Amino acid sequence: PPNEPLNLKIREITSTSLQILWHSGFNGYSPITSYKLEIRRNSARDWSTVSKHINSENYTVDNLKPYTVYHLRVFAENKIGWSRPSESVWNRTGEDSPSSPTGLQCQTINSSTIFLTWNKPSLPNGKLRKYNIQYSNQSNHADVSTASMTRYIRGLQPFTWYTFRIQAASGGNPVLLWGNYSSYVSCRSGQAAPIDAPRNLVVTASGPHSISARWQKIPIGSENGIVIGYYLQYKTPWDVNYTRIFIAGNDTLQYNITGLFPWTNYTVQIAAITVALGPWTLLRASETDESVPSRQPSNVVVKAITSNSLSVRWNPPPLENQNGEIRGYMVLYGVADTTGVSWNLTTNDTSVELSGLMIFTSYMVRVRAFTDVGFGPYSDEVVNKTLESYPSSVIGLTYNITKTSVIVTWQPPQTPNGIITSYTTYLNTTTVRIFRRPGTNITMYNVTSQSRENTTRATQVVLTGFYGNVTYSLCVAARTSVGYGPCSHNLVFKTNFTKKVISEERDFTSSIIDDHLPLIAGGAAILFVLLIAIFVCCFIRRRQRKKDEKETKQTFNFQRNTFPMRSVDDGESSYASRGSKPIYAYSVDSSSIHSQTNPNNAYAVPEGSDGSPLVRLRNNSLALGSDASSYDVPYSSVAEIGVDPTTPHSTGETPRHFANALFTERELEDTRGETESLDSHAVFNPIYEPNYPQVPHPENVQGGVEDFPEVEGPIGVHSYEVLFLPPPPPEYSDFGDDTDELPHAYTNAVTDF
């Protein structure tokens, strides 16, 4: 067979045809009888035969599709058979007008825009270059071009029907090849707000809380849609924003506005609405009718002026809540927290003074305003008190006498007229003490008067520290912040305490002692047993010491005479005596501390003494609220009681039955400690101590009781100079050892003696 054709070329291309040229190859020594042409599209895989009886070396293929790629190849034939296919060649057919776009759709976006979409032509026949859209309404039409397959058609009239169609174009080299138009589609533009407002709006007041509004429809052709209703808006002059009300229906042409404030000016507007709100009418104003105030006066302040008057002031209700012209105010007041009577008064001012009120009493106050129509609501309750005043006198003043004190109690004033801050007790006392001089029928009286004040918050006072025959006269006054009220009636009573009170603080514990009396009694019994045991031990020790002393030889060198002494020990003081003559002065030669430092210690002893115990006396005198004490005047020398230790008696008369020794606090402490000085019978006398300071004492000229001034301050127990006396004579037997008068009476009796 022959070789394949050579040099294939495509010429004269149109939108529907291609012309192909070629040359024959080696014929295989046999003439070529015909040629065969095969074709396929670019997207196809199989070849199709166009013709196999081609007698020339060119061929034109018709009825092709525009703007399509085709592949072509050629076969040669001789007597032997067909050659192999030639190399294929390809080319694209020319462009042609496309078919109509398909799937055109429209969508209303708003009142002036419609959105169009479509598909490509089924036969583009080339490269699509542009689309042309044609739309129209009843009055006009327009064309727009686009290269895309969507388009927003803008600037349309609201609520209007439009028709649309579209065509495509290809080519463009040098002219566009437009295809046919698509079929029509129709859409209506969207609704818009009306372009005009309702006509002839009229508003009138229909009550204190309502206004009536009437109007007419908007002109035809200015609706721009379907009017679905109206919006009505109103506000007061002080409102920032309008209040809106929707009124449904195009045929609703009146409305009654309710819920308004009385006596208030309102402005009203109305507008029609489709899918949007149209323009508002001009403002129309109307004022609602007057009514009672809807709010109470504000900032009500109640201030106390005096103890029986209050000042009240307030601000009017807010202007928007007055609901009319305020004609005045009513003030309601009464005693707080009670259901009693209340009072009211009216005034045209915004302040008032309430007088004739009770002292220091809480009053509630409320205020309300009124117009010509009526009263508004009351303000919130405001409470305040009138000022304090002087209280009335206390009541129920009573007293209760205990063993050691007087408890005075009372009740608060029935009309305190304020807060009671304290009570003051005014006390006057008169103390009478009776004394008898020894050996006479003379009765001595000591009368003491005192005035005291005591301030306390409690409703009782405890009077302590008084003894003897005491007459009390007292009254109690209450105090507020203003001052004291009148004193209560005088309470007069008497006491006659025989026991001395050491301090006021002890009386404070009397109630505690009474509550724990069984426990205290048991403890006292145990203490008593311990004291007995201690006493026995001390007694045995003392006896042993005395026995040791008797074995010690003592030598006494007297300045005038030397003689043996007999030791007497009464447990509290020591003195020595001899059988027949008084001893005035002597020196002690012993191991005593005092005898070593001062050999001139002297003492006086009664002749023929039987060694009975001496009584060591101490006198304290206490009074209410004071730690003052009175003590007997100490003697500066033995001569003051009738014996001169430096002058010997030549006569043999018996000395008076007493012994005198003056001790200081130092020596009293030695007595309590049982120092060596007393055990060696050396009695210390400051008269004969050269290094001991001598304190002069006033002489009791009249021989009565020496009174010392009382000193303010805490009460304490002190040790002072003490006069040792023998047992009292029979005329004092009616006095007990624990009485307060005996030290004064007996001491002065001996002094006079």
PDB file of N, CA and C in Angstrom, residues 479-532:
ATOM      1  N   ARG A 479     -31.282  64.867 136.245  1.00  0.00           N
ATOM      2  CA  ARG A 479     -30.664  65.827 135.316  1.00  0.00           C
ATOM      3  C   ARG A 479     -30.815  65.336 133.890  1.00  0.00           C
ATOM      4  N   THR A 480     -31.148  66.245 132.978  1.00  0.00           N
ATOM      5  CA  THR A 480     -31.105  66.005 131.535  1.00  0.00           C
ATOM      6  C   THR A 480     -30.009  66.886 130.940  1.00  0.00           C
ATOM      7  N   SER A 481     -29.949  66.935 129.626  1.00  0.00           N
ATOM      8  CA  SER A 481     -28.937  67.782 128.992  1.00  0.00           C
ATOM      9  C   SER A 481     -29.198  69.262 129.227  1.00  0.00           C
ATOM     10  N   VAL A 482     -30.437  69.594 129.599  1.00  0.00           N
ATOM     11  CA  VAL A 482     -30.765  70.993 129.855  1.00  0.00           C
ATOM     12  C   VAL A 482     -30.312  71.403 131.242  1.00  0.00           C
ATOM     13  N   GLY A 483     -30.500  70.533 132.232  1.00  0.00           N
ATOM     14  CA  GLY A 483     -30.105  70.848 133.599  1.00  0.00           C
ATOM     15  C   GLY A 483     -30.882  70.001 134.586  1.00  0.00           C
ATOM     16  N   TYR A 484     -30.773  70.377 135.844  1.00  0.00           N
ATOM     17  CA  TYR A 484     -31.413  69.632 136.926  1.00  0.00           C
ATOM     18  C   TYR A 484     -32.870  70.042 137.071  1.00  0.00           C
ATOM     19  N   GLY A 485     -33.686  69.041 137.389  1.00  0.00           N
ATOM     20  CA  GLY A 485     -35.062  69.288 137.760  1.00  0.00           C
ATOM     21  C   GLY A 485     -35.157  69.565 139.260  1.00  0.00           C
ATOM     22  N   PRO A 486     -36.382  69.730 139.779  1.00  0.00           N
ATOM     23  CA  PRO A 486     -36.525  69.998 141.207  1.00  0.00           C
ATOM     24  C   PRO A 486     -36.120  68.796 142.049  1.00  0.00           C
ATOM     25  N   CYS A 487     -35.660  69.092 143.261  1.00  0.00           N
ATOM     26  CA  CYS A 487     -35.273  68.020 144.170  1.00  0.00           C
ATOM     27  C   CYS A 487     -36.522  67.340 144.724  1.00  0.00           C
ATOM     28  N   SER A 488     -36.399  66.073 145.012  1.00  0.00           N
ATOM     29  CA  SER A 488     -37.518  65.329 145.575  1.00  0.00           C
ATOM     30  C   SER A 488     -37.795  65.816 147.001  1.00  0.00           C
ATOM     31  N   HIS A 489     -38.866  65.286 147.605  1.00  0.00           N
ATOM     32  CA  HIS A 489     -39.142  65.634 149.012  1.00  0.00           C
ATOM     33  C   HIS A 489     -38.008  65.105 149.892  1.00  0.00           C
ATOM     34  N   ASN A 490     -37.797  65.788 151.004  1.00  0.00           N
ATOM     35  CA  ASN A 490     -36.721  65.399 151.918  1.00  0.00           C
ATOM     36  C   ASN A 490     -37.039  64.065 152.576  1.00  0.00           C
ATOM     37  N   LEU A 491     -36.032  63.206 152.597  1.00  0.00           N
ATOM     38  CA  LEU A 491     -36.134  61.922 153.277  1.00  0.00           C
ATOM     39  C   LEU A 491     -35.268  62.008 154.530  1.00  0.00           C
ATOM     40  N   VAL A 492     -35.903  61.870 155.716  1.00  0.00           N
ATOM     41  CA  VAL A 492     -35.212  62.019 156.998  1.00  0.00           C
ATOM     42  C   VAL A 492     -35.297  60.692 157.749  1.00  0.00           C
ATOM     43  N   PHE A 493     -34.148  60.212 158.251  1.00  0.00           N
ATOM     44  CA  PHE A 493     -34.122  58.987 159.043  1.00  0.00           C
ATOM     45  C   PHE A 493     -32.853  58.995 159.877  1.00  0.00           C
ATOM     46  N   LYS A 494     -32.749  58.036 160.808  1.00  0.00           N
ATOM     47  CA  LYS A 494     -31.618  57.973 161.730  1.00  0.00           C
ATOM     48  C   LYS A 494     -31.013  56.575 161.713  1.00  0.00           C
ATOM     49  N   THR A 495     -29.710  56.534 162.067  1.00  0.00           N
ATOM     50  CA  THR A 495     -29.025  55.268 162.280  1.00  0.00           C
ATOM     51  C   THR A 495     -28.156  55.399 163.516  1.00  0.00           C
ATOM     52  N   ASN A 496     -27.765  54.261 164.062  1.00  0.00           N
ATOM     53  CA  ASN A 496     -26.873  54.246 165.223  1.00  0.00           C
ATOM     54  C   ASN A 496     -25.977  53.027 165.103  1.00  0.00           C
ATOM     55  N   PHE A 497     -24.994  53.133 164.188  1.00  0.00           N
ATOM     56  CA  PHE A 497     -24.066  52.038 163.979  1.00  0.00           C
ATOM     57  C   PHE A 497     -22.985  52.067 165.061  1.00  0.00           C
ATOM     58  N   THR A 498     -22.693  50.922 165.622  1.00  0.00           N
ATOM     59  CA  THR A 498     -21.653  50.822 166.658  1.00  0.00           C
ATOM     60  C   THR A 498     -20.365  50.255 166.093  1.00  0.00           C
ATOM     61  N   LYS A 499     -20.405  49.685 164.964  1.00  0.00           N
ATOM     62  CA  LYS A 499     -19.195  49.140 164.326  1.00  0.00           C
ATOM     63  C   LYS A 499     -18.677  50.122 163.310  1.00  0.00           C
ATOM     64  N   LYS A 500     -17.345  50.244 163.303  1.00  0.00           N
ATOM     65  CA  LYS A 500     -16.712  51.142 162.360  1.00  0.00           C
ATOM     66  C   LYS A 500     -16.578  50.461 160.998  1.00  0.00           C
ATOM     67  N   VAL A 501     -16.772  51.223 159.940  1.00  0.00           N
ATOM     68  CA  VAL A 501     -16.597  50.709 158.590  1.00  0.00           C
ATOM     69  C   VAL A 501     -15.223  51.133 158.106  1.00  0.00           C
ATOM     70  N   ILE A 502     -14.429  50.176 157.704  1.00  0.00           N
ATOM     71  CA  ILE A 502     -13.050  50.487 157.308  1.00  0.00           C
ATOM     72  C   ILE A 502     -13.032  51.298 156.019  1.00  0.00           C
ATOM     73  N   SER A 503     -13.814  50.901 155.064  1.00  0.00           N
ATOM     74  CA  SER A 503     -13.811  51.639 153.805  1.00  0.00           C
ATOM     75  C   SER A 503     -15.117  51.408 153.080  1.00  0.00           C
ATOM     76  N   GLU A 504     -15.414  52.331 152.182  1.00  0.00           N
ATOM     77  CA  GLU A 504     -16.642  52.188 151.416  1.00  0.00           C
ATOM     78  C   GLU A 504     -16.583  50.986 150.494  1.00  0.00           C
ATOM     79  N   GLU A 505     -15.372  50.606 150.077  1.00  0.00           N
ATOM     80  CA  GLU A 505     -15.271  49.476 149.173  1.00  0.00           C
ATOM     81  C   GLU A 505     -15.717  48.190 149.846  1.00  0.00           C
ATOM     82  N   ARG A 506     -15.628  48.121 151.187  1.00  0.00           N
ATOM     83  CA  ARG A 506     -16.069  46.892 151.860  1.00  0.00           C
ATOM     84  C   ARG A 506     -17.584  46.741 151.740  1.00  0.00           C
ATOM     85  N   ASP A 507     -18.293  47.843 151.827  1.00  0.00           N
ATOM     86  CA  ASP A 507     -19.747  47.729 151.751  1.00  0.00           C
ATOM     87  C   ASP A 507     -20.191  47.220 150.394  1.00  0.00           C
ATOM     88  N   PHE A 508     -19.379  47.476 149.399  1.00  0.00           N
ATOM     89  CA  PHE A 508     -19.757  46.990 148.068  1.00  0.00           C
ATOM     90  C   PHE A 508     -19.825  45.467 148.029  1.00  0.00           C
ATOM     91  N   THR A 509     -19.056  44.826 148.914  1.00  0.00           N
ATOM     92  CA  THR A 509     -19.006  43.357 148.906  1.00  0.00           C
ATOM     93  C   THR A 509     -19.966  42.736 149.906  1.00  0.00           C
ATOM     94  N   SER A 510     -20.776  43.552 150.604  1.00  0.00           N
ATOM     95  CA  SER A 510     -21.662  42.979 151.628  1.00  0.00           C
ATOM     96  C   SER A 510     -22.661  42.000 151.028  1.00  0.00           C
ATOM     97  N   SER A 511     -23.202  42.335 149.842  1.00  0.00           N
ATOM     98  CA  SER A 511     -24.167  41.423 149.228  1.00  0.00           C
ATOM     99  C   SER A 511     -23.503  40.122 148.818  1.00  0.00           C
ATOM    100  N   ILE A 512     -22.237  40.209 148.388  1.00  0.00           N
ATOM    101  CA  ILE A 512     -21.521  38.987 148.018  1.00  0.00           C
ATOM    102  C   ILE A 512     -21.291  38.111 149.242  1.00  0.00           C
ATOM    103  N   ILE A 513     -20.972  38.773 150.378  1.00  0.00           N
ATOM    104  CA  ILE A 513     -20.758  38.005 151.618  1.00  0.00           C
ATOM    105  C   ILE A 513     -22.045  37.309 152.035  1.00  0.00           C
ATOM    106  N   ASP A 514     -23.178  38.010 151.950  1.00  0.00           N
ATOM    107  CA  ASP A 514     -24.445  37.384 152.326  1.00  0.00           C
ATOM    108  C   ASP A 514     -24.751  36.191 151.445  1.00  0.00           C
ATOM    109  N   ASP A 515     -24.416  36.323 150.142  1.00  0.00           N
ATOM    110  CA  ASP A 515     -24.714  35.205 149.234  1.00  0.00           C
ATOM    111  C   ASP A 515     -23.840  33.996 149.521  1.00  0.00           C
ATOM    112  N   HIS A 516     -22.625  34.218 150.027  1.00  0.00           N
ATOM    113  CA  HIS A 516     -21.692  33.114 150.249  1.00  0.00           C
ATOM    114  C   HIS A 516     -21.415  32.894 151.738  1.00  0.00           C
ATOM    115  N   LEU A 517     -22.406  33.211 152.574  1.00  0.00           N
ATOM    116  CA  LEU A 517     -22.212  33.104 154.017  1.00  0.00           C
ATOM    117  C   LEU A 517     -21.853  31.699 154.466  1.00  0.00           C
ATOM    118  N   PRO A 518     -22.508  30.623 153.978  1.00  0.00           N
ATOM    119  CA  PRO A 518     -22.111  29.269 154.421  1.00  0.00           C
ATOM    120  C   PRO A 518     -20.654  28.962 154.070  1.00  0.00           C
ATOM    121  N   LEU A 519     -20.248  29.349 152.872  1.00  0.00           N
ATOM    122  CA  LEU A 519     -18.868  29.078 152.474  1.00  0.00           C
ATOM    123  C   LEU A 519     -17.885  29.870 153.332  1.00  0.00           C
ATOM    124  N   ILE A 520     -18.243  31.119 153.624  1.00  0.00           N
ATOM    125  CA  ILE A 520     -17.363  31.954 154.451  1.00  0.00           C
ATOM    126  C   ILE A 520     -17.290  31.398 155.871  1.00  0.00           C
ATOM    127  N   ALA A 521     -18.431  30.928 156.410  1.00  0.00           N
ATOM    128  CA  ALA A 521     -18.437  30.377 157.764  1.00  0.00           C
ATOM    129  C   ALA A 521     -17.527  29.145 157.849  1.00  0.00           C
ATOM    130  N   GLY A 522     -17.595  28.301 156.848  1.00  0.00           N
ATOM    131  CA  GLY A 522     -16.729  27.120 156.844  1.00  0.00           C
ATOM    132  C   GLY A 522     -15.265  27.505 156.783  1.00  0.00           C
ATOM    133  N   GLY A 523     -14.957  28.494 155.896  1.00  0.00           N
ATOM    134  CA  GLY A 523     -13.569  28.949 155.797  1.00  0.00           C
ATOM    135  C   GLY A 523     -13.085  29.584 157.079  1.00  0.00           C
ATOM    136  N   ALA A 524     -13.983  30.325 157.744  1.00  0.00           N
ATOM    137  CA  ALA A 524     -13.597  30.956 159.008  1.00  0.00           C
ATOM    138  C   ALA A 524     -13.290  29.910 160.078  1.00  0.00           C
ATOM    139  N   ALA A 525     -14.069  28.828 160.105  1.00  0.00           N
ATOM    140  CA  ALA A 525     -13.816  27.772 161.088  1.00  0.00           C
ATOM    141  C   ALA A 525     -12.443  27.144 160.873  1.00  0.00           C
ATOM    142  N   ILE A 526     -12.127  26.896 159.597  1.00  0.00           N
ATOM    143  CA  ILE A 526     -10.805  26.316 159.306  1.00  0.00           C
ATOM    144  C   ILE A 526      -9.698  27.286 159.705  1.00  0.00           C
ATOM    145  N   LEU A 527      -9.912  28.598 159.383  1.00  0.00           N
ATOM    146  CA  LEU A 527      -8.920  29.596 159.762  1.00  0.00           C
ATOM    147  C   LEU A 527      -8.744  29.683 161.275  1.00  0.00           C
ATOM    148  N   PHE A 528      -9.862  29.566 161.990  1.00  0.00           N
ATOM    149  CA  PHE A 528      -9.782  29.643 163.452  1.00  0.00           C
ATOM    150  C   PHE A 528      -8.943  28.502 164.001  1.00  0.00           C
ATOM    151  N   VAL A 529      -9.135  27.282 163.481  1.00  0.00           N
ATOM    152  CA  VAL A 529      -8.347  26.123 163.937  1.00  0.00           C
ATOM    153  C   VAL A 529      -6.867  26.361 163.660  1.00  0.00           C
ATOM    154  N   LEU A 530      -6.548  26.927 162.454  1.00  0.00           N
ATOM    155  CA  LEU A 530      -5.148  27.198 162.125  1.00  0.00           C
ATOM    156  C   LEU A 530      -4.554  28.230 163.069  1.00  0.00           C
ATOM    157  N   LEU A 531      -5.323  29.264 163.411  1.00  0.00           N
ATOM    158  CA  LEU A 531      -4.832  30.286 164.333  1.00  0.00           C
ATOM    159  C   LEU A 531      -4.558  29.722 165.709  1.00  0.00           C
ATOM    160  N   ILE A 532      -5.451  28.829 166.176  1.00  0.00           N
ATOM    161  CA  ILE A 532      -5.236  28.183 167.484  1.00  0.00           C
ATOM    162  C   ILE A 532      -3.938  27.404 167.460  1.00  0.00           C
TER     163      ILE A 532
END
